[in-house]
Coordinates of C-alpha atoms in Angstrom, one line a residue:
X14 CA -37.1 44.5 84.0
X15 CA -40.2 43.6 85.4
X16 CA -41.0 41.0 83.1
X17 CA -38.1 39.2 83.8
X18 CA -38.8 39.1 87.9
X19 CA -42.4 38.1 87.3
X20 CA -41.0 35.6 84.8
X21 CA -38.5 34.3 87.5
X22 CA -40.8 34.1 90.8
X23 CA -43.6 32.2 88.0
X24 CA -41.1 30.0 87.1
X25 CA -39.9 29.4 90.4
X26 CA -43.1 28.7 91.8
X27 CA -43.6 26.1 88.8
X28 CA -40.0 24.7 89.3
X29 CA -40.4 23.7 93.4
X30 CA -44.2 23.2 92.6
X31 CA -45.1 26.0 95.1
X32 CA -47.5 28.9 95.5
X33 CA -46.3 32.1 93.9
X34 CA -46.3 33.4 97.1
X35 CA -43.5 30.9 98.2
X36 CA -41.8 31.4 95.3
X37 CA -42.0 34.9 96.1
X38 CA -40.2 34.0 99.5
X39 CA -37.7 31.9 98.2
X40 CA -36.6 34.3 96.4
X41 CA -36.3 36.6 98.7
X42 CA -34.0 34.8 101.2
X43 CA -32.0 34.1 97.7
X44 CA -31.8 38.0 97.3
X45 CA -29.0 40.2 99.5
X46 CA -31.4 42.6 102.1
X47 CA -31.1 45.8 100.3
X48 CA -32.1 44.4 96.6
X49 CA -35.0 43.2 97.9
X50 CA -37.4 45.8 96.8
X51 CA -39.1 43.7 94.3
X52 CA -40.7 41.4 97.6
X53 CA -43.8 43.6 97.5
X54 CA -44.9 42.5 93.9
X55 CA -46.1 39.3 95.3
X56 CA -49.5 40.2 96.2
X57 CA -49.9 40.8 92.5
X58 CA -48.8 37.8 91.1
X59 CA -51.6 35.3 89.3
X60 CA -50.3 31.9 88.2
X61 CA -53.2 32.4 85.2
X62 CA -51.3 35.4 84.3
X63 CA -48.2 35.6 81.9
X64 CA -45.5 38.2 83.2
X65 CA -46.8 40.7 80.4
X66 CA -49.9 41.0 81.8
X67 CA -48.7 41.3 85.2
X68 CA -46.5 43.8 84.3
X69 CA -48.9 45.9 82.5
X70 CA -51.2 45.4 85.3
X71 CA -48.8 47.2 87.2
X72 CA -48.3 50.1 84.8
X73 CA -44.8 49.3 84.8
X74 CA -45.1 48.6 81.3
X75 CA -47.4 50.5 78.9
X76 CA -48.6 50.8 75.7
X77 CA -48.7 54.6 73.9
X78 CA -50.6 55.8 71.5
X79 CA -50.3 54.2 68.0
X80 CA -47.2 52.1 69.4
X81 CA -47.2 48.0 69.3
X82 CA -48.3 46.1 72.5
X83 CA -45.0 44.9 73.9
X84 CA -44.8 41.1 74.7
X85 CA -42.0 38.5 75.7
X86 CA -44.8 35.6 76.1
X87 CA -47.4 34.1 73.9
X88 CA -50.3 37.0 73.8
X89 CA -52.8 37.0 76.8
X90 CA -56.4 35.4 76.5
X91 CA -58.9 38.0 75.7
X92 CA -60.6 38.4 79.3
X93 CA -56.7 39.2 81.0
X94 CA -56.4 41.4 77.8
X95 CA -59.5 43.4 79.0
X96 CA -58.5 43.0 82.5
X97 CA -54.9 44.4 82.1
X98 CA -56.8 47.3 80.3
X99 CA -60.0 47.9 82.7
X100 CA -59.6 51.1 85.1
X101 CA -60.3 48.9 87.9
X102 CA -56.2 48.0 87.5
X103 CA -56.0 51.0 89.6
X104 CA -55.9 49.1 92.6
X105 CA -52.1 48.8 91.7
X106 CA -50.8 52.1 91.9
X107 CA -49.5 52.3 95.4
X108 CA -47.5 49.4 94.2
X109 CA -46.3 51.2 91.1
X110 CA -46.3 54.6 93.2
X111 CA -43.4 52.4 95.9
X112 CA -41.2 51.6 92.2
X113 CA -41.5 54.8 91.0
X114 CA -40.3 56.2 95.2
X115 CA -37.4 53.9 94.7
X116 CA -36.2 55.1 91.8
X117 CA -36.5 58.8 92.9
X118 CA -34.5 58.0 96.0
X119 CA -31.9 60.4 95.1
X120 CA -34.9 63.2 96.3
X121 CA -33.8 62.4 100.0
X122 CA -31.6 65.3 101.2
X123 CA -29.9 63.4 103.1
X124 CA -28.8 61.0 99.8
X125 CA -28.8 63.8 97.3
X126 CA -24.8 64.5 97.5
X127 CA -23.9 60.5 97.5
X128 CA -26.3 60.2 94.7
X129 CA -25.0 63.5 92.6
X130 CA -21.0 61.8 93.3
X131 CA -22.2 58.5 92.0
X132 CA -23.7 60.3 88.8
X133 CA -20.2 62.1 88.4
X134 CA -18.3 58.9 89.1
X135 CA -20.5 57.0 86.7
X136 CA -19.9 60.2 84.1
X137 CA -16.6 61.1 84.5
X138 CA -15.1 57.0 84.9
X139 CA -13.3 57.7 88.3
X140 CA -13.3 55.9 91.1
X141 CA -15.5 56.6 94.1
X142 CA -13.1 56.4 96.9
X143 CA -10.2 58.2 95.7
X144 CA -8.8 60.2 98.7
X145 CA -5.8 61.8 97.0
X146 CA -7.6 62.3 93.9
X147 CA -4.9 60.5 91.4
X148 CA -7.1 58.2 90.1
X149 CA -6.6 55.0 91.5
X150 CA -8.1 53.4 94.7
X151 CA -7.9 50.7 97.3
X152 CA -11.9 50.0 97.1
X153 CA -12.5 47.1 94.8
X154 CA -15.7 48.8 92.6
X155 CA -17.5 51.7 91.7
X156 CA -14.5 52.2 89.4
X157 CA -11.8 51.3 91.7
X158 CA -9.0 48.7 91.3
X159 CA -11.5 46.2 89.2
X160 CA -10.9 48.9 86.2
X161 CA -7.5 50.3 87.3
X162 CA -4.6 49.4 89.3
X163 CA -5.0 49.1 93.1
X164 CA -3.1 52.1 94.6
X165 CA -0.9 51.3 97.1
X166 CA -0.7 54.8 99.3
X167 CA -4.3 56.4 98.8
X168 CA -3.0 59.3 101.4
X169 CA -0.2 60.3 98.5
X170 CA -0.7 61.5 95.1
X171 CA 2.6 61.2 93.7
X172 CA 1.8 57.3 94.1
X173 CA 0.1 55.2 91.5
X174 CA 0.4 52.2 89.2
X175 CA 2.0 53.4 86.0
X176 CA 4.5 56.1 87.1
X177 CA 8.2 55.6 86.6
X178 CA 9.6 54.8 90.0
X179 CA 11.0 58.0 92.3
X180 CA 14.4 57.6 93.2
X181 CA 14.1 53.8 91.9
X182 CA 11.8 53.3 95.0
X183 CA 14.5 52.6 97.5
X184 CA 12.5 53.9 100.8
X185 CA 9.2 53.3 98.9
X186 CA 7.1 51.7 96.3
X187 CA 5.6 54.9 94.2
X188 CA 4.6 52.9 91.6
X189 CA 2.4 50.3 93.7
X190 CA 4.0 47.3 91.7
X191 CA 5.7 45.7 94.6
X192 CA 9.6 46.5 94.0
X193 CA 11.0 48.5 96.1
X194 CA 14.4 48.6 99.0
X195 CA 17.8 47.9 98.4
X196 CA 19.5 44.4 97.6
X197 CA 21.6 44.4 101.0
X198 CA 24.3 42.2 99.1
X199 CA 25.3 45.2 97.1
X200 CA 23.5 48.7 97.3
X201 CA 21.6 48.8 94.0
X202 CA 17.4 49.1 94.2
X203 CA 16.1 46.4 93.3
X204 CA 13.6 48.3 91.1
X205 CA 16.9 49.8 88.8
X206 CA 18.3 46.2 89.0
X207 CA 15.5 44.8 87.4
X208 CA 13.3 47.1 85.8
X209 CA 16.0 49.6 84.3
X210 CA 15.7 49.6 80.6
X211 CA 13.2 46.9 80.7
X212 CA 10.9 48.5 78.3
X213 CA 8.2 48.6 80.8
X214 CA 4.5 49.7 80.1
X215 CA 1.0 49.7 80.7
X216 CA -2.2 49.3 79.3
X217 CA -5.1 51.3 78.8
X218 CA -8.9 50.5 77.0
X219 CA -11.1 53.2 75.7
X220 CA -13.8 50.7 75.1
X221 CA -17.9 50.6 75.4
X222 CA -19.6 47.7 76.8
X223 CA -17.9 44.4 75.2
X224 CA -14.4 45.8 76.5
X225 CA -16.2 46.7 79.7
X226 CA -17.2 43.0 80.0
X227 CA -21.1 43.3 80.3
X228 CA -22.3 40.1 82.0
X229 CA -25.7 39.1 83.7
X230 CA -24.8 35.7 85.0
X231 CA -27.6 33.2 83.4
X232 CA -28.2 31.7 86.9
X233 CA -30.3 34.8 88.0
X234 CA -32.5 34.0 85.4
X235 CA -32.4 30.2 85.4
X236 CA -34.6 28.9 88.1
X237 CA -32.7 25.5 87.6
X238 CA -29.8 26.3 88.8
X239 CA -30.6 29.2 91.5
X240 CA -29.9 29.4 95.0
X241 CA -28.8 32.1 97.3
X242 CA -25.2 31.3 96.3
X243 CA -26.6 32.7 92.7
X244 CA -26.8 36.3 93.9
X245 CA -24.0 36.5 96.7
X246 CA -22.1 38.8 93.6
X247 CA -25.3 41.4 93.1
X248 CA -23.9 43.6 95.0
X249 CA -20.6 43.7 93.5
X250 CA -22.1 43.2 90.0
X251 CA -24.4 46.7 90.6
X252 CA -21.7 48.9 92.0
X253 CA -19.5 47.8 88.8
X254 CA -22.7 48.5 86.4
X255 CA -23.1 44.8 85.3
X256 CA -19.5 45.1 84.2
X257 CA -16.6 42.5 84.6
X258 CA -13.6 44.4 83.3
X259 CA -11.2 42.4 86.2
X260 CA -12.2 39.4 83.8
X261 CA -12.0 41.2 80.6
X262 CA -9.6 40.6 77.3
X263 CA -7.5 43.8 77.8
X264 CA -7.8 44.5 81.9
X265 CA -8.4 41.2 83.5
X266 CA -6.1 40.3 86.1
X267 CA -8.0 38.3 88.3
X268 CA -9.2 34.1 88.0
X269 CA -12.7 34.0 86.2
X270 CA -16.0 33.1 88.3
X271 CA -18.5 33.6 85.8
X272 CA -17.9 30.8 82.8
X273 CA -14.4 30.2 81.2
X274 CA -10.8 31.4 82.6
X275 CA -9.0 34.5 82.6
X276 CA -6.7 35.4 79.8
X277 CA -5.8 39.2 79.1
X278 CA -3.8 41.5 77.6
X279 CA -2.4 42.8 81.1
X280 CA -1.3 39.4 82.2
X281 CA 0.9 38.5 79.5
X282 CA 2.5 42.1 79.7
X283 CA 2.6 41.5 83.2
X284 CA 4.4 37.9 82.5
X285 CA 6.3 39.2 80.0
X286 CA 7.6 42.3 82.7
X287 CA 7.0 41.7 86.4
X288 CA 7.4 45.6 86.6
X289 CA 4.4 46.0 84.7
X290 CA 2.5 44.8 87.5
X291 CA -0.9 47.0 88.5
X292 CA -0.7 49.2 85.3
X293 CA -3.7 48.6 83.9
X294 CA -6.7 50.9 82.7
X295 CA -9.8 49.9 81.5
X296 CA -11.9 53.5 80.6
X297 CA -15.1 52.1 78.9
X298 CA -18.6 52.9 79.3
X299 CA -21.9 50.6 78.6
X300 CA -23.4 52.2 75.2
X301 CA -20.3 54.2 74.3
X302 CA -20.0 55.3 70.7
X303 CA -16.5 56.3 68.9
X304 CA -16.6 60.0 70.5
X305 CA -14.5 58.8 73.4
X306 CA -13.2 62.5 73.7
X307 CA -14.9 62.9 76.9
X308 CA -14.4 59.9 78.7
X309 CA -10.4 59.9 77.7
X310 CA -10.3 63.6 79.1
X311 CA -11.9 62.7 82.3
X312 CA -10.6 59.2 83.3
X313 CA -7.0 58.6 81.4
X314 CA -4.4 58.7 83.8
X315 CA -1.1 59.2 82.2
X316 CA 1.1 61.9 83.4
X317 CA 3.6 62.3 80.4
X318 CA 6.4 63.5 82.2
X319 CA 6.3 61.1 84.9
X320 CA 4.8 57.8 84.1
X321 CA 5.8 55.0 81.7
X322 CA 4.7 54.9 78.3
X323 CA 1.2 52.7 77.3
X324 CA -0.4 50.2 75.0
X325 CA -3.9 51.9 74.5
X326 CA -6.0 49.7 72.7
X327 CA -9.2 51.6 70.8
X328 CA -12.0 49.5 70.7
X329 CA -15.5 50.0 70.0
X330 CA -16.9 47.3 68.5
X331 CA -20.2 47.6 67.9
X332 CA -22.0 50.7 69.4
X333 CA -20.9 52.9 66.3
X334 CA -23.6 50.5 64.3
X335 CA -25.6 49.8 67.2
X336 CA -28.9 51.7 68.8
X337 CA -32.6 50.8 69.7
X338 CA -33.8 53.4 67.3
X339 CA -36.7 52.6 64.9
X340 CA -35.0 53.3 62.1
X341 CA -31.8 52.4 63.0
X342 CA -29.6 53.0 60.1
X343 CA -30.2 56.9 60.4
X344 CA -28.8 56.7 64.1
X345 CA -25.4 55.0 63.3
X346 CA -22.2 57.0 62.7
X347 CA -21.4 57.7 59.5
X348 CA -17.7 57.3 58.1
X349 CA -17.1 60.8 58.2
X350 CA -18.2 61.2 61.9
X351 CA -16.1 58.4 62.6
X352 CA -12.9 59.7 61.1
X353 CA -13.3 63.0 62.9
X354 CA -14.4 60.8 66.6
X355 CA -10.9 58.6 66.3
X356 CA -8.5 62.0 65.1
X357 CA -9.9 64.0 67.9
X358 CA -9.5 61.5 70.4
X359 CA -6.1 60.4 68.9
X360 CA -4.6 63.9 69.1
X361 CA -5.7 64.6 72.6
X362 CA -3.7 60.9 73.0
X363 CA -0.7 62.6 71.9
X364 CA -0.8 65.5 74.1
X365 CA -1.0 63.3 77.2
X366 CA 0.6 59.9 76.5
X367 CA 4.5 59.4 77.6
X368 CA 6.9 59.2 74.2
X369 CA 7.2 55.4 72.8
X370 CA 3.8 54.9 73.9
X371 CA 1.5 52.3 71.3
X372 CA -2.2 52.5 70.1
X373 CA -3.9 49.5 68.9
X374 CA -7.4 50.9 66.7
X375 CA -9.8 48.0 67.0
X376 CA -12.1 47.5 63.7
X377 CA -15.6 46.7 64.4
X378 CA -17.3 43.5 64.7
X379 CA -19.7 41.3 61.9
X380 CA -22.5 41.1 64.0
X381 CA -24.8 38.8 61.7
X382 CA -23.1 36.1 63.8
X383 CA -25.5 36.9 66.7
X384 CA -28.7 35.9 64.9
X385 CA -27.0 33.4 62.8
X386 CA -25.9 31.2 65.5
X387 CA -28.7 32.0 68.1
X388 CA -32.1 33.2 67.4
X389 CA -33.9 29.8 67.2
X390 CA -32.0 28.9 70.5
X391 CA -33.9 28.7 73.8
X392 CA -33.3 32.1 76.3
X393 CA -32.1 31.1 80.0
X394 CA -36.0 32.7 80.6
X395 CA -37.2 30.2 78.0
X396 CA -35.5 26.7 78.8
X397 CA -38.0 25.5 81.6
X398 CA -40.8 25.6 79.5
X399 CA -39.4 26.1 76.3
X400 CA -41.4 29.2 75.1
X401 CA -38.8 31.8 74.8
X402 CA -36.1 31.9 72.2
X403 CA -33.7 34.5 71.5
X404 CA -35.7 35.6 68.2
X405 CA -38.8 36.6 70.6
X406 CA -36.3 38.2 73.2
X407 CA -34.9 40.3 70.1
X408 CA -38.4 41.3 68.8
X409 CA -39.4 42.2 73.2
X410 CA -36.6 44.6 73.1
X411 CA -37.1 46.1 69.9
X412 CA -40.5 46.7 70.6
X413 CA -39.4 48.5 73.4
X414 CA -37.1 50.6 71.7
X415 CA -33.6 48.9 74.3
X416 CA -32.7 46.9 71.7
X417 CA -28.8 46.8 71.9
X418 CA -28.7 46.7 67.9
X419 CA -31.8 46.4 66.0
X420 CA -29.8 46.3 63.2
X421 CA -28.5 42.9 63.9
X422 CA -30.7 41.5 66.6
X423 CA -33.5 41.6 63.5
X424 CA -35.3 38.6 61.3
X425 CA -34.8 41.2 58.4
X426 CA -31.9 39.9 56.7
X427 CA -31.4 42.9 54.6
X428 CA -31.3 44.8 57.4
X429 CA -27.9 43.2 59.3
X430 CA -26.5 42.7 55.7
X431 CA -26.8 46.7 55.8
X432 CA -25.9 46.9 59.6
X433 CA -22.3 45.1 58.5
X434 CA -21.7 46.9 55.6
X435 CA -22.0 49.8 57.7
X436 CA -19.5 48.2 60.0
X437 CA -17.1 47.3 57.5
X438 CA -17.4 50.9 56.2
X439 CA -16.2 51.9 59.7
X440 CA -13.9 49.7 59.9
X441 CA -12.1 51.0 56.7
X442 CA -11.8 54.6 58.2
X443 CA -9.8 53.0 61.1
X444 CA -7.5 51.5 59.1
X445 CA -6.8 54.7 57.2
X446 CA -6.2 56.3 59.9
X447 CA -3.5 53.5 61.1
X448 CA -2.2 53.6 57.8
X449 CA -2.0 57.6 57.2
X450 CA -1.5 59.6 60.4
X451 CA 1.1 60.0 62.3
X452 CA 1.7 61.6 66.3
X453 CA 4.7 62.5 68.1
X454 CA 4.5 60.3 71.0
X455 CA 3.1 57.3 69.6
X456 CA 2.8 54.9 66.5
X457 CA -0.7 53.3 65.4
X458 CA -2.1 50.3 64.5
X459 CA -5.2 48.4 63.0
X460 CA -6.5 44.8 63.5
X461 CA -9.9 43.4 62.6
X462 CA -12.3 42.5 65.6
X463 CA -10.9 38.5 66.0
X464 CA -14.4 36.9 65.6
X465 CA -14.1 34.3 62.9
X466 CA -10.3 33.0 64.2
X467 CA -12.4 32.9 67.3
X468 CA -14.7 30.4 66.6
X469 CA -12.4 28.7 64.6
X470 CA -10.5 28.3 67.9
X471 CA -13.1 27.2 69.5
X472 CA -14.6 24.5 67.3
X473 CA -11.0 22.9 67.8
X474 CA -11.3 22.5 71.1
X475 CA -14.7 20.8 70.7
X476 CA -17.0 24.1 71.6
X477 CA -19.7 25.7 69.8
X478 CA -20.0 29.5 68.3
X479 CA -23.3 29.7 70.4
X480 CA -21.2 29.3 73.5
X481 CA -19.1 32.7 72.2
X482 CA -21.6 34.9 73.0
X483 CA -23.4 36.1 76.9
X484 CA -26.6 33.9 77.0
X485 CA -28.6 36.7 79.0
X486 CA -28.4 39.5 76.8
X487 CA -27.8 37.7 73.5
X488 CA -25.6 40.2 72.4
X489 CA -21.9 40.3 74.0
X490 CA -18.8 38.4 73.6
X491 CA -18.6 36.1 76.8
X492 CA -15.7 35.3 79.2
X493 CA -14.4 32.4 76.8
X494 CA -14.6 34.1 73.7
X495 CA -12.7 37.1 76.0
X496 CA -9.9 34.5 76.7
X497 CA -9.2 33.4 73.4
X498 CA -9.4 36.6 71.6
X499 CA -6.7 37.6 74.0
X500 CA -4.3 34.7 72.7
X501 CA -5.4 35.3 69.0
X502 CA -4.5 39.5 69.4
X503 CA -1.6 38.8 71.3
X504 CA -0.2 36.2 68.6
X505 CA -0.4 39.1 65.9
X506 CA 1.1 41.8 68.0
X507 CA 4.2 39.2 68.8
X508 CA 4.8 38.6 65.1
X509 CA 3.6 42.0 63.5
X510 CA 4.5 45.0 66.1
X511 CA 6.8 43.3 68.7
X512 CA 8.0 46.7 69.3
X513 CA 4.4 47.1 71.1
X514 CA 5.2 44.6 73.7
X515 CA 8.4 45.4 75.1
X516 CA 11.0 43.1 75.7
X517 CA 11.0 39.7 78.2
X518 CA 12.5 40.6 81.4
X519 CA 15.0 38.3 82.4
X520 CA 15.0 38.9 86.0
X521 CA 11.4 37.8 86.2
X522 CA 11.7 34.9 88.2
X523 CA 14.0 36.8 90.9
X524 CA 11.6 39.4 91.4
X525 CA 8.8 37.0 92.4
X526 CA 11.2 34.8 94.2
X527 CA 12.4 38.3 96.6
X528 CA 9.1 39.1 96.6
X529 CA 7.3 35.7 98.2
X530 CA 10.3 36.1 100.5
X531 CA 9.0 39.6 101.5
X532 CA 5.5 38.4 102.2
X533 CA 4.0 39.1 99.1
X534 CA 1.1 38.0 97.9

């Protein structure tokens, strides 16, 4: 982290052809009040000196016993070598000492109980502000309606996206999807005139990170393009964990800002039934493996009596494969884990999951496309001065022991030729399962990870497989390739399991029409 501010404010400084200390400043007023912590580095910043020395310097990054010296840049002449390692660097720890308060914050009494119920939100994937507790909210993040449906009476517990409607909502919308009264010309609800027998359903991820929709935006790190406009959405991108999932492939509902358009599994559901509308979950975690058990416990919200049945869509792409371990291939999980992971999680499913519900297992992806198509291309960090490509990024974090998959963010061929067989291996025990067990409430289904139709997709339409994958980290699908995996998993499902998507509601078009005429929006 600090090697990519220091990196920024040099690189600022060298873009407006300013002092560091400007830079510093610019940066600053780019930066919402609150964020701006890293202000006080300035004094501390030496045009002469790459970010790794700074940052060492500061004892913010270190080098233990009989471990590598950890660089993003070129390494350091000899004298800032002996500089960054003198005992006169000293002169830095109140700096460090301020990081290291700031981190600790939670110490405050005052701030020890929010902190402790943003750990258990975090933990547990429920949303912050949650007054009647049923898992759904009216506050956009900290897992509120950008992961799950807006609630539409957070006083009432009984209502909630998802739920099939009370009394065919003829006082009252319980089901927050906007249908509700009586049609004056003849008595009936409207919500058992046209969602009665309509087949309707939600839809619910248990993902990790890629299904979360991890983005940095590039223009953070891009000195080219930034302005304060570039960090107006830090906020919002913190308290959602530098997740996008109102964007994402399975849970997006709202238009894109951050590189491509919007296409998800949701929408067409929701195009396909306009009484589907808000029933959407999206329960992943950053760094999830396949033991899901926890997170499904905690943040599913299905009440099987009650609500309508669900899609659930398994998917864990990668993480199964994926660590920052040194040796890497010891840390991933093995088949038989895996199969054990998925039929746990599966048959808790089934106790909790409304009969004719649908689970869609997701097989893992072939990650050699990552290094393939970008390590010899210039990092957003490394495109004013063309000095870092993702290959040296890969190696920074491995070093560091954060790479996202050092099995596939490696030069060692062998190694991501072992990473995927790995994967494939994985894979296989998910189809089994699709093809061998059987539940009470639902049926089950397999489908590769989409990757190659993917790019095939998008060389059509005159793109580049590059362009696939989120240019910060290096590592995750990004919004476009989200969009068209959508339209690539939704073509199967229509032809293979059309039983999974539910019928077309006729009435669609009079529900929006009553609707604009009600107000809505």
């Amino acid at each position: 982290g600090c090697v990519l501010v220091v990196s920024v404010i040099e690189q600022l400084a060298q873009w407006h052809n300013s002092t560091v200390k400007a830079a510093m400043e610019r940066l600053c007023d780019y930066i919402p009040g609150k964020y701006q912590i890293i202000c006080h580095m300035s004094c501390c910043i030496d045009r002469e000196m790459n970010a790794d020395v700074v940052c060492h310097s500061l004892r913010l990054c270190k080098q233990d016993p009989g471990q590598p010296l950890c660089h993003l840049y070129s390494p350091p002449k000899l004298h800032h070598l002996c500089e960054l390692m003198h005992p006169s660097a000293f002169i830095f720890l109140p700096l460090q000492k301020s990081f290291m308060g700031f981190s600790s914050v939670c110490a405050f009494p005052l701030l020890a109980n929010l902190c402790e119920k943003i750990k258990y939100v975090l933990r547990n994937k429920v949303p912050f502000e949650d007054s009647d507790g049923d898992k759904f909210s009216t506050f956009p993040t900290l897992r509120g309606y950008h992961w799950r449906g807006r609630d539409c009476n957070d006083k009432n517990t009984t209502v909630y996206p998802g739920r099939r409607p009370d009394d065919w909502d003829a006082k009252s919308d319980s089901n927050c999807n906007g249908i509700w009264g009586v049609d004056p010309k003849d008595g009936i609800p409207y919500e058992e005139k046209f969602c009665k027998g309509a087949d309707s359903k939600g839809v619910v991820l248990l993902g990790d990170s890629a299904g979360a929709h991890f983005h940095i935006p590039p223009e953070w790190m891009t000195v080219m393009q930034m302005s304060a406009k570039s960090f107006a959405n830090l906020p919002m991108a913190f308290s959602d964990e530098l997740d996008w999932p109102q964007f994402s492939e399975i849970t997006g509902f709202l238009n894109s800002t951050i590189g491509g358009w919007t296409d998800s599994l949701y929408l067409r559901l929701r195009k396909r039934n306009r009484c589907n509308h808000r029933d959407l979950q999206n329960i992943s975690q950053n760094g999830i493996r396949g033991r899901l058990i926890q997170e499904i416990r905690s943040g599913l919200a299905r009440n099987q009596l009650l609500d309508n049945p669900a899609i659930v869509v398994y998917a864990t792409i990668g993480n199964d494969v994926c660590n920052g371990e040194r040796d890497t291939l010891a840390h991933m999980t093995t088949p038989k884990e895996m199969l054990s992971n998925v039929v746990q999680a599966l048959r808790y499913l089934d106790s909790h999951l409304p009969n004719g519900s649908h689970v869609i297992l997701t097989g893992l992806v072939d990650g050699r496309f990552l290094w393939d198509n970008l390590h010899d291309r210039y990092h957003p960090l490394g495109q004013l001065n063309k000095d870092v490509t993702y290959s040296q990024l890969y190696s920074f974090l491995d070093c560091l022991q954060v790479s996202p998959c050092s099995g596939w963010l490696t030069p060692n061929e062998t190694l991501r030729n072992l990473t995927t067989e790995r994967a494939l291996q994985l894979s296989n025990v998910l189809k089994e399962i699709a093809r061998s067990e059987k539940f009470a409430n639902f049926d089950i289904f397999y489908m590769d990870f989409p990757l190659r139709q993917t790019a095939e997709e998008w060389r059509k339409m005159g793109g580049e497989p590059w362009q696939l994958i989120e240019p910060v980290d290096g590592f995750h699908p990004s919004q476009i390739a989200a969009a068209l995996g959508t339209g690539i998993t939704w073509q199967k499902a229509l032809h293979e399991w059309p039983q999974v998507l539910g019928k077309e509601n006729p009435f669609n078009d009079q529900i929006e029409a009553i609707f604009k005429d009600q107000g809505g929006h």
